Amino acid sequence: MADAPREAFAEAVRAGLSARPRTLPGTWLWDEAGSVLFDRICDSPDYHPTGRETALLPAVAAEVAGLVGPGASVVEYGSGASRKVRTLLDALDRPARYLALDISRDYLEASVARLAPDYPAVAMTPVCADYGGPVRLPVRLDDGPVLGFFPGTSIGNFAPEAAQGLLARIRDTLGPSRLLVGVDPTRDEARLRRSYGGPLMAAFHRNILVRMRRELGAALDPEGFAHAVRIEPDPFRVEAHLVARGAQAIRLDGDAFPFADGESVRTDTSHKYPPDAFRALAERAGWLPERVWLDPEGLFSLHLLRTE
């Protein structure tokens, strides 16, 4: 595939299926088909984070722009369709450039190509990268203010220690900067089950099995696995699992990974961080919390962090 070497994908699958408990890293959910499916999920009224963030972002964008100042470089982590960044680009004073980071190259380049005509004065650069590891940007960011943008609930895909490490790497990558991060603090289990259940979410998670069959030649039946949502208390998180419908096996490159009926493999995790907990985590990663804005019902928060 264009997005990552086959062997890296195959090795992640082999390692995940051999581990106990079994897991498939959520990074591999994000090919072009997965990105399209997730866009449809974000448009669903049952998925609360997108609607709440979309309402909150315009209310805070002018204040963010005033703190950042003119001529900023905007670096978006997990840019997807590059929809939300429009609110920031519209609010900022003469933004200089936009760097969009995502792992799905084709989807990334198409998204930036759609965005560019509406902002002819902004230099736009798609950066295909897995931001879960170190990222090297193709341009220098030392000629003006820098605003990192990490929207949605992606920070929640990382457990606290890993999230702290990611925030520290973002600080190192951006240098002197600010970072606007979306964080979901929701603890309402019924709402979470509505947001993370349903047929679209099931298709999104089973897409990793479709990829394994298409790109790795794995022998498996994607419909042989049901999507399940589990809510775990410590740390509080939502887990997505694919659960075997009957005894079966996934075969890859001569290896067989048997599943008993009801046995599962975890495909993603979304940790829910209350504002105080996230501020403390950001401080441990070397950031200074500058502002926090909370949805009126407490269902989404935006944190503005800065370097010293």
Short mmCIF file of N, CA and C in Angstrom, two decimals, residues 72-244:
data_model
loop_
_atom_site.label_atom_id
_atom_site.label_comp_id
_atom_site.label_asym_id
_atom_site.label_seq_id
_atom_site.Cartn_x
_atom_site.Cartn_y
_atom_site.Cartn_z
N ALA A 72 0.85 33.20 11.42
CA ALA A 72 1.13 31.92 12.08
C ALA A 72 1.26 30.77 11.09
N SER A 73 2.04 29.78 11.49
CA SER A 73 2.05 28.47 10.85
C SER A 73 1.14 27.56 11.67
N VAL A 74 0.23 26.88 10.99
CA VAL A 74 -0.71 25.96 11.66
C VAL A 74 -0.31 24.54 11.28
N VAL A 75 -0.11 23.70 12.29
CA VAL A 75 0.26 22.30 12.08
C VAL A 75 -0.83 21.44 12.69
N GLU A 76 -1.57 20.73 11.82
CA GLU A 76 -2.69 19.92 12.32
C GLU A 76 -2.30 18.45 12.37
N TYR A 77 -2.50 17.85 13.52
CA TYR A 77 -2.23 16.43 13.72
C TYR A 77 -3.52 15.64 13.50
N GLY A 78 -3.45 14.63 12.61
CA GLY A 78 -4.64 13.85 12.29
C GLY A 78 -5.65 14.70 11.55
N SER A 79 -5.23 15.29 10.44
CA SER A 79 -6.04 16.32 9.77
C SER A 79 -7.29 15.76 9.10
N GLY A 80 -7.31 14.49 8.71
CA GLY A 80 -8.50 13.92 8.09
C GLY A 80 -8.94 14.73 6.89
N ALA A 81 -10.20 15.16 6.91
CA ALA A 81 -10.76 15.92 5.79
C ALA A 81 -10.41 17.41 5.85
N SER A 82 -9.64 17.83 6.86
CA SER A 82 -9.24 19.25 7.01
C SER A 82 -10.45 20.18 7.04
N ARG A 83 -11.51 19.75 7.71
CA ARG A 83 -12.71 20.60 7.81
C ARG A 83 -12.59 21.59 8.96
N LYS A 84 -12.23 21.10 10.13
CA LYS A 84 -12.25 21.95 11.33
C LYS A 84 -11.23 23.07 11.26
N VAL A 85 -10.11 22.82 10.57
CA VAL A 85 -9.07 23.84 10.52
C VAL A 85 -9.54 25.09 9.79
N ARG A 86 -10.57 24.98 8.97
CA ARG A 86 -11.10 26.17 8.30
C ARG A 86 -11.50 27.25 9.32
N THR A 87 -12.08 26.83 10.43
CA THR A 87 -12.49 27.79 11.45
C THR A 87 -11.30 28.56 11.98
N LEU A 88 -10.18 27.89 12.18
CA LEU A 88 -8.97 28.57 12.66
C LEU A 88 -8.35 29.44 11.57
N LEU A 89 -8.27 28.93 10.35
CA LEU A 89 -7.67 29.72 9.27
C LEU A 89 -8.48 30.99 9.01
N ASP A 90 -9.81 30.89 9.16
CA ASP A 90 -10.65 32.08 8.97
C ASP A 90 -10.45 33.10 10.09
N ALA A 91 -10.18 32.63 11.31
CA ALA A 91 -10.05 33.53 12.45
C ALA A 91 -8.66 34.14 12.57
N LEU A 92 -7.63 33.41 12.15
CA LEU A 92 -6.26 33.89 12.31
C LEU A 92 -5.96 35.09 11.41
N ASP A 93 -5.04 35.92 11.87
CA ASP A 93 -4.62 37.10 11.12
C ASP A 93 -3.52 36.70 10.15
N ARG A 94 -3.86 36.66 8.86
CA ARG A 94 -2.91 36.37 7.78
C ARG A 94 -2.03 35.13 8.05
N PRO A 95 -2.66 33.98 8.28
CA PRO A 95 -1.85 32.77 8.50
C PRO A 95 -0.92 32.52 7.33
N ALA A 96 0.31 32.08 7.62
CA ALA A 96 1.33 31.94 6.59
C ALA A 96 1.32 30.58 5.94
N ARG A 97 1.12 29.52 6.74
CA ARG A 97 1.19 28.18 6.16
C ARG A 97 0.34 27.22 6.98
N TYR A 98 0.01 26.11 6.33
CA TYR A 98 -0.75 25.04 6.96
C TYR A 98 -0.07 23.73 6.61
N LEU A 99 0.31 22.97 7.62
CA LEU A 99 0.86 21.64 7.44
C LEU A 99 -0.14 20.64 7.99
N ALA A 100 -0.58 19.73 7.14
CA ALA A 100 -1.59 18.74 7.51
C ALA A 100 -0.91 17.38 7.67
N LEU A 101 -0.98 16.79 8.86
CA LEU A 101 -0.36 15.50 9.13
C LEU A 101 -1.44 14.42 9.22
N ASP A 102 -1.27 13.37 8.45
CA ASP A 102 -2.17 12.22 8.54
C ASP A 102 -1.45 11.00 7.97
N ILE A 103 -1.99 9.82 8.26
CA ILE A 103 -1.30 8.59 7.85
C ILE A 103 -1.78 8.07 6.50
N SER A 104 -2.98 8.46 6.08
CA SER A 104 -3.54 7.97 4.81
C SER A 104 -3.19 8.95 3.69
N ARG A 105 -2.15 8.63 2.92
CA ARG A 105 -1.58 9.59 1.97
C ARG A 105 -2.60 10.08 0.94
N ASP A 106 -3.30 9.16 0.28
CA ASP A 106 -4.23 9.56 -0.79
C ASP A 106 -5.33 10.47 -0.25
N TYR A 107 -5.89 10.09 0.90
CA TYR A 107 -6.96 10.90 1.49
C TYR A 107 -6.43 12.26 1.93
N LEU A 108 -5.23 12.26 2.51
CA LEU A 108 -4.59 13.50 2.95
C LEU A 108 -4.38 14.46 1.79
N GLU A 109 -3.79 13.97 0.72
CA GLU A 109 -3.49 14.85 -0.41
C GLU A 109 -4.75 15.37 -1.07
N ALA A 110 -5.78 14.54 -1.14
CA ALA A 110 -7.05 14.99 -1.71
C ALA A 110 -7.69 16.07 -0.83
N SER A 111 -7.61 15.90 0.49
CA SER A 111 -8.20 16.88 1.41
C SER A 111 -7.51 18.23 1.30
N VAL A 112 -6.18 18.23 1.25
CA VAL A 112 -5.43 19.48 1.14
C VAL A 112 -5.70 20.14 -0.22
N ALA A 113 -5.83 19.33 -1.26
CA ALA A 113 -6.13 19.88 -2.59
C ALA A 113 -7.49 20.56 -2.61
N ARG A 114 -8.45 20.03 -1.88
CA ARG A 114 -9.77 20.68 -1.81
C ARG A 114 -9.71 21.97 -1.01
N LEU A 115 -8.89 22.01 0.01
CA LEU A 115 -8.81 23.17 0.89
C LEU A 115 -8.05 24.33 0.25
N ALA A 116 -6.98 24.04 -0.47
CA ALA A 116 -6.04 25.06 -0.94
C ALA A 116 -6.69 26.19 -1.74
N PRO A 117 -7.61 25.94 -2.68
CA PRO A 117 -8.16 27.06 -3.46
C PRO A 117 -8.87 28.12 -2.62
N ASP A 118 -9.36 27.74 -1.45
CA ASP A 118 -10.07 28.70 -0.60
C ASP A 118 -9.12 29.57 0.21
N TYR A 119 -7.84 29.23 0.24
CA TYR A 119 -6.85 29.99 1.03
C TYR A 119 -5.59 30.19 0.18
N PRO A 120 -5.68 30.97 -0.89
CA PRO A 120 -4.54 31.09 -1.82
C PRO A 120 -3.30 31.72 -1.19
N ALA A 121 -3.45 32.48 -0.12
CA ALA A 121 -2.30 33.13 0.51
C ALA A 121 -1.61 32.24 1.53
N VAL A 122 -2.15 31.04 1.77
CA VAL A 122 -1.61 30.14 2.78
C VAL A 122 -0.85 29.01 2.07
N ALA A 123 0.44 28.86 2.37
CA ALA A 123 1.22 27.76 1.81
C ALA A 123 0.79 26.46 2.48
N MET A 124 0.40 25.48 1.68
CA MET A 124 -0.16 24.24 2.23
C MET A 124 0.74 23.05 1.90
N THR A 125 1.01 22.24 2.92
CA THR A 125 1.89 21.09 2.76
C THR A 125 1.27 19.86 3.42
N PRO A 126 0.92 18.83 2.66
CA PRO A 126 0.50 17.57 3.26
C PRO A 126 1.72 16.78 3.74
N VAL A 127 1.65 16.24 4.93
CA VAL A 127 2.76 15.47 5.51
C VAL A 127 2.22 14.10 5.91
N CYS A 128 2.55 13.08 5.12
CA CYS A 128 2.11 11.73 5.43
C CYS A 128 3.00 11.16 6.53
N ALA A 129 2.42 10.94 7.72
CA ALA A 129 3.23 10.51 8.85
C ALA A 129 2.34 9.86 9.89
N ASP A 130 2.91 8.93 10.65
CA ASP A 130 2.27 8.36 11.83
C ASP A 130 2.74 9.18 13.02
N TYR A 131 1.88 10.07 13.50
CA TYR A 131 2.31 10.96 14.57
C TYR A 131 2.43 10.24 15.91
N GLY A 132 2.11 8.95 15.95
CA GLY A 132 2.36 8.19 17.16
C GLY A 132 3.83 8.03 17.47
N GLY A 133 4.69 8.28 16.48
CA GLY A 133 6.14 8.26 16.66
C GLY A 133 6.72 9.62 16.33
N PRO A 134 8.03 9.74 16.31
CA PRO A 134 8.67 11.02 15.97
C PRO A 134 8.28 11.47 14.56
N VAL A 135 8.09 12.77 14.39
CA VAL A 135 7.71 13.35 13.10
C VAL A 135 8.73 14.42 12.72
N ARG A 136 9.22 14.35 11.50
CA ARG A 136 10.10 15.40 10.99
C ARG A 136 9.33 16.22 9.96
N LEU A 137 9.18 17.51 10.24
CA LEU A 137 8.44 18.37 9.32
C LEU A 137 9.35 18.79 8.17
N PRO A 138 8.78 18.98 6.97
CA PRO A 138 9.60 19.32 5.80
C PRO A 138 9.95 20.79 5.70
N VAL A 139 9.43 21.62 6.60
CA VAL A 139 9.75 23.06 6.56
C VAL A 139 10.11 23.51 7.97
N ARG A 140 10.87 24.60 8.04
CA ARG A 140 11.23 25.19 9.32
C ARG A 140 10.07 26.05 9.84
N LEU A 141 9.96 26.14 11.16
CA LEU A 141 8.87 26.89 11.77
C LEU A 141 9.39 28.02 12.65
N ASP A 142 10.51 28.61 12.27
CA ASP A 142 11.13 29.61 13.12
C ASP A 142 10.96 31.04 12.59
N ASP A 143 9.99 31.23 11.68
CA ASP A 143 9.83 32.56 11.09
C ASP A 143 8.51 33.22 11.49
N GLY A 144 7.91 32.79 12.59
CA GLY A 144 6.66 33.38 13.05
C GLY A 144 6.02 32.49 14.09
N PRO A 145 4.87 32.90 14.62
CA PRO A 145 4.20 32.08 15.64
C PRO A 145 3.74 30.74 15.06
N VAL A 146 3.63 29.77 15.94
CA VAL A 146 3.23 28.42 15.56
C VAL A 146 2.05 27.98 16.40
N LEU A 147 1.02 27.46 15.72
CA LEU A 147 -0.14 26.90 16.41
C LEU A 147 -0.31 25.46 15.99
N GLY A 148 -0.13 24.54 16.92
CA GLY A 148 -0.47 23.15 16.68
C GLY A 148 -1.96 22.96 16.91
N PHE A 149 -2.55 22.04 16.16
CA PHE A 149 -3.99 21.79 16.25
C PHE A 149 -4.19 20.28 16.25
N PHE A 150 -4.80 19.78 17.32
CA PHE A 150 -5.00 18.33 17.49
C PHE A 150 -6.48 18.13 17.87
N PRO A 151 -7.36 18.18 16.86
CA PRO A 151 -8.80 18.20 17.16
C PRO A 151 -9.37 16.80 17.39
N GLY A 152 -10.68 16.77 17.61
CA GLY A 152 -11.36 15.49 17.79
C GLY A 152 -11.01 14.87 19.13
N THR A 153 -11.03 13.56 19.17
CA THR A 153 -10.73 12.85 20.41
C THR A 153 -9.47 12.00 20.27
N SER A 154 -8.61 12.34 19.32
CA SER A 154 -7.47 11.48 19.01
C SER A 154 -6.50 11.34 20.18
N ILE A 155 -6.35 12.38 21.01
CA ILE A 155 -5.47 12.24 22.16
C ILE A 155 -5.96 11.13 23.07
N GLY A 156 -7.26 10.86 23.05
CA GLY A 156 -7.82 9.80 23.88
C GLY A 156 -7.46 8.40 23.42
N ASN A 157 -6.95 8.27 22.19
CA ASN A 157 -6.51 6.96 21.73
C ASN A 157 -5.24 6.50 22.43
N PHE A 158 -4.66 7.38 23.24
CA PHE A 158 -3.42 7.08 23.95
C PHE A 158 -3.69 7.03 25.45
N ALA A 159 -3.22 5.96 26.09
CA ALA A 159 -3.30 5.86 27.55
C ALA A 159 -2.47 6.99 28.16
N PRO A 160 -2.72 7.32 29.44
CA PRO A 160 -2.08 8.52 30.01
C PRO A 160 -0.58 8.62 29.79
N GLU A 161 0.18 7.58 30.04
CA GLU A 161 1.63 7.66 29.87
C GLU A 161 2.00 7.88 28.40
N ALA A 162 1.31 7.18 27.50
CA ALA A 162 1.58 7.36 26.07
C ALA A 162 1.14 8.73 25.59
N ALA A 163 0.02 9.24 26.11
CA ALA A 163 -0.44 10.58 25.74
C ALA A 163 0.57 11.63 26.19
N GLN A 164 1.13 11.45 27.37
CA GLN A 164 2.15 12.38 27.85
C GLN A 164 3.36 12.36 26.92
N GLY A 165 3.78 11.16 26.50
CA GLY A 165 4.90 11.07 25.58
C GLY A 165 4.61 11.73 24.24
N LEU A 166 3.39 11.54 23.74
CA LEU A 166 3.01 12.16 22.46
C LEU A 166 3.04 13.68 22.58
N LEU A 167 2.46 14.22 23.65
CA LEU A 167 2.46 15.68 23.82
C LEU A 167 3.89 16.22 23.93
N ALA A 168 4.77 15.47 24.57
CA ALA A 168 6.17 15.90 24.66
C ALA A 168 6.82 15.91 23.28
N ARG A 169 6.51 14.89 22.44
CA ARG A 169 7.08 14.86 21.09
C ARG A 169 6.53 15.99 20.24
N ILE A 170 5.25 16.32 20.40
CA ILE A 170 4.67 17.44 19.66
C ILE A 170 5.37 18.74 20.06
N ARG A 171 5.61 18.91 21.35
CA ARG A 171 6.35 20.11 21.80
C ARG A 171 7.72 20.17 21.16
N ASP A 172 8.43 19.04 21.12
CA ASP A 172 9.76 19.02 20.52
C ASP A 172 9.70 19.33 19.02
N THR A 173 8.66 18.82 18.34
CA THR A 173 8.53 19.04 16.90
C THR A 173 8.20 20.49 16.58
N LEU A 174 7.29 21.09 17.35
CA LEU A 174 6.81 22.44 17.04
C LEU A 174 7.74 23.52 17.57
N GLY A 175 8.51 23.23 18.61
CA GLY A 175 9.34 24.27 19.21
C GLY A 175 8.46 25.28 19.94
N PRO A 176 8.92 26.53 20.09
CA PRO A 176 8.10 27.55 20.76
C PRO A 176 6.75 27.69 20.04
N SER A 177 5.67 27.47 20.75
CA SER A 177 4.39 27.34 20.06
C SER A 177 3.24 27.32 21.04
N ARG A 178 2.05 27.28 20.48
CA ARG A 178 0.83 26.94 21.20
C ARG A 178 0.22 25.70 20.56
N LEU A 179 -0.60 25.00 21.35
CA LEU A 179 -1.24 23.77 20.87
C LEU A 179 -2.69 23.77 21.34
N LEU A 180 -3.62 23.67 20.38
CA LEU A 180 -5.04 23.59 20.70
C LEU A 180 -5.46 22.13 20.55
N VAL A 181 -5.93 21.53 21.65
CA VAL A 181 -6.21 20.10 21.69
C VAL A 181 -7.68 19.87 22.06
N GLY A 182 -8.33 18.99 21.31
CA GLY A 182 -9.68 18.56 21.66
C GLY A 182 -9.61 17.36 22.59
N VAL A 183 -10.42 17.39 23.65
CA VAL A 183 -10.41 16.32 24.65
C VAL A 183 -11.86 16.01 25.04
N ASP A 184 -12.18 14.72 25.09
CA ASP A 184 -13.52 14.29 25.48
C ASP A 184 -13.50 13.85 26.94
N PRO A 185 -14.24 14.56 27.83
CA PRO A 185 -14.29 14.17 29.24
C PRO A 185 -15.51 13.30 29.61
N THR A 186 -16.31 12.90 28.61
CA THR A 186 -17.62 12.29 28.87
C THR A 186 -17.51 11.00 29.67
N ARG A 187 -18.37 10.86 30.71
CA ARG A 187 -18.43 9.64 31.50
C ARG A 187 -19.82 9.00 31.45
N ASP A 188 -20.74 9.57 30.67
CA ASP A 188 -22.10 9.04 30.56
C ASP A 188 -22.05 7.77 29.70
N GLU A 189 -22.21 6.61 30.34
CA GLU A 189 -22.00 5.35 29.63
C GLU A 189 -23.03 5.13 28.53
N ALA A 190 -24.27 5.52 28.74
CA ALA A 190 -25.29 5.34 27.70
C ALA A 190 -24.94 6.18 26.47
N ARG A 191 -24.50 7.41 26.68
CA ARG A 191 -24.11 8.26 25.56
C ARG A 191 -22.89 7.69 24.85
N LEU A 192 -21.94 7.17 25.61
CA LEU A 192 -20.75 6.61 25.00
C LEU A 192 -21.08 5.37 24.16
N ARG A 193 -22.01 4.57 24.62
CA ARG A 193 -22.39 3.39 23.84
C ARG A 193 -23.09 3.79 22.54
N ARG A 194 -23.87 4.87 22.58
CA ARG A 194 -24.49 5.37 21.34
C ARG A 194 -23.42 5.90 20.39
N SER A 195 -22.43 6.60 20.93
CA SER A 195 -21.41 7.21 20.08
C SER A 195 -20.50 6.17 19.44
N TYR A 196 -20.18 5.12 20.18
CA TYR A 196 -19.17 4.18 19.71
C TYR A 196 -19.76 2.86 19.22
N GLY A 197 -21.08 2.75 19.23
CA GLY A 197 -21.73 1.57 18.68
C GLY A 197 -22.33 1.88 17.31
N GLY A 198 -23.18 1.00 16.82
CA GLY A 198 -23.87 1.26 15.56
C GLY A 198 -23.18 0.67 14.36
N PRO A 199 -23.90 0.54 13.24
CA PRO A 199 -23.36 -0.14 12.06
C PRO A 199 -22.19 0.57 11.40
N LEU A 200 -22.18 1.91 11.39
CA LEU A 200 -21.05 2.61 10.77
C LEU A 200 -19.76 2.36 11.55
N MET A 201 -19.85 2.40 12.88
CA MET A 201 -18.67 2.15 13.68
C MET A 201 -18.21 0.70 13.52
N ALA A 202 -19.18 -0.22 13.40
CA ALA A 202 -18.82 -1.62 13.17
C ALA A 202 -18.06 -1.77 11.85
N ALA A 203 -18.54 -1.10 10.80
CA ALA A 203 -17.87 -1.18 9.50
C ALA A 203 -16.48 -0.56 9.57
N PHE A 204 -16.34 0.53 10.31
CA PHE A 204 -15.04 1.19 10.47
C PHE A 204 -14.03 0.24 11.10
N HIS A 205 -14.43 -0.47 12.15
CA HIS A 205 -13.49 -1.36 12.83
C HIS A 205 -13.25 -2.64 12.04
N ARG A 206 -14.27 -3.15 11.38
CA ARG A 206 -14.04 -4.35 10.57
C ARG A 206 -13.20 -4.04 9.33
N ASN A 207 -13.07 -2.76 9.00
CA ASN A 207 -12.25 -2.40 7.83
C ASN A 207 -10.81 -2.85 7.99
N ILE A 208 -10.32 -2.96 9.23
CA ILE A 208 -8.95 -3.44 9.40
C ILE A 208 -8.83 -4.89 8.94
N LEU A 209 -9.90 -5.68 9.12
CA LEU A 209 -9.89 -7.06 8.62
C LEU A 209 -9.95 -7.08 7.10
N VAL A 210 -10.72 -6.17 6.53
CA VAL A 210 -10.79 -6.06 5.07
C VAL A 210 -9.41 -5.72 4.51
N ARG A 211 -8.72 -4.79 5.16
CA ARG A 211 -7.36 -4.43 4.74
C ARG A 211 -6.41 -5.62 4.84
N MET A 212 -6.51 -6.36 5.94
CA MET A 212 -5.63 -7.52 6.13
C MET A 212 -5.82 -8.52 5.00
N ARG A 213 -7.05 -8.73 4.60
CA ARG A 213 -7.32 -9.69 3.53
C ARG A 213 -6.83 -9.13 2.19
N ARG A 214 -7.08 -7.84 1.93
CA ARG A 214 -6.73 -7.26 0.64
C ARG A 214 -5.23 -7.02 0.50
N GLU A 215 -4.61 -6.44 1.51
CA GLU A 215 -3.23 -5.99 1.41
C GLU A 215 -2.20 -7.03 1.85
N LEU A 216 -2.61 -7.91 2.77
CA LEU A 216 -1.67 -8.90 3.29
C LEU A 216 -1.97 -10.31 2.81
N GLY A 217 -3.11 -10.49 2.12
CA GLY A 217 -3.49 -11.82 1.69
C GLY A 217 -3.94 -12.71 2.83
N ALA A 218 -4.36 -12.14 3.94
CA ALA A 218 -4.81 -12.93 5.09
C ALA A 218 -6.10 -13.68 4.73
N ALA A 219 -6.21 -14.90 5.22
CA ALA A 219 -7.42 -15.70 5.05
C ALA A 219 -8.30 -15.49 6.27
N LEU A 220 -9.43 -14.84 6.07
CA LEU A 220 -10.34 -14.53 7.18
C LEU A 220 -11.68 -14.10 6.60
N ASP A 221 -12.69 -14.07 7.45
CA ASP A 221 -14.02 -13.59 7.08
C ASP A 221 -14.35 -12.38 7.95
N PRO A 222 -14.30 -11.16 7.39
CA PRO A 222 -14.61 -9.98 8.21
C PRO A 222 -15.98 -10.06 8.88
N GLU A 223 -16.95 -10.68 8.21
CA GLU A 223 -18.29 -10.77 8.80
C GLU A 223 -18.35 -11.83 9.89
N GLY A 224 -17.27 -12.58 10.06
CA GLY A 224 -17.21 -13.56 11.14
C GLY A 224 -16.91 -12.94 12.49
N PHE A 225 -16.76 -11.61 12.52
CA PHE A 225 -16.46 -10.90 13.76
C PHE A 225 -17.50 -9.79 13.99
N ALA A 226 -18.02 -9.73 15.19
CA ALA A 226 -18.98 -8.70 15.57
C ALA A 226 -18.25 -7.57 16.30
N HIS A 227 -18.71 -6.36 16.07
CA HIS A 227 -18.14 -5.20 16.77
C HIS A 227 -18.80 -5.07 18.14
N ALA A 228 -17.97 -4.84 19.17
CA ALA A 228 -18.49 -4.69 20.54
C ALA A 228 -17.82 -3.52 21.22
N VAL A 229 -18.58 -2.81 22.05
CA VAL A 229 -18.08 -1.68 22.83
C VAL A 229 -18.00 -2.08 24.29
N ARG A 230 -16.84 -1.83 24.89
CA ARG A 230 -16.65 -2.13 26.31
C ARG A 230 -16.16 -0.88 27.02
N ILE A 231 -16.73 -0.59 28.17
CA ILE A 231 -16.33 0.58 28.96
C ILE A 231 -15.59 0.08 30.19
N GLU A 232 -14.36 0.53 30.33
CA GLU A 232 -13.49 0.08 31.42
C GLU A 232 -13.22 1.25 32.36
N PRO A 233 -13.08 0.96 33.68
CA PRO A 233 -13.08 2.05 34.66
C PRO A 233 -11.74 2.68 34.99
N ASP A 234 -10.62 1.99 34.91
CA ASP A 234 -9.39 2.52 35.49
C ASP A 234 -8.18 2.21 34.63
N PRO A 235 -7.72 3.19 33.82
CA PRO A 235 -8.30 4.52 33.62
C PRO A 235 -9.57 4.43 32.79
N PHE A 236 -10.46 5.40 32.95
CA PHE A 236 -11.76 5.35 32.29
C PHE A 236 -11.58 5.46 30.78
N ARG A 237 -12.14 4.49 30.06
CA ARG A 237 -11.93 4.44 28.62
C ARG A 237 -13.02 3.61 27.96
N VAL A 238 -13.17 3.84 26.66
CA VAL A 238 -14.03 3.03 25.80
C VAL A 238 -13.12 2.18 24.93
N GLU A 239 -13.39 0.87 24.89
CA GLU A 239 -12.62 -0.01 24.03
C GLU A 239 -13.51 -0.58 22.93
N ALA A 240 -12.97 -0.66 21.73
CA ALA A 240 -13.65 -1.32 20.61
C ALA A 240 -13.02 -2.69 20.41
N HIS A 241 -13.87 -3.71 20.29
CA HIS A 241 -13.41 -5.08 20.10
C HIS A 241 -14.11 -5.69 18.89
N LEU A 242 -13.41 -6.60 18.24
CA LEU A 242 -14.00 -7.48 17.25
C LEU A 242 -14.08 -8.86 17.87
N VAL A 243 -15.29 -9.39 17.96
CA VAL A 243 -15.56 -10.62 18.71
C VAL A 243 -15.92 -11.74 17.73
N ALA A 244 -15.25 -12.88 17.86
CA ALA A 244 -15.46 -14.00 16.95
C ALA A 244 -16.88 -14.56 17.08
#
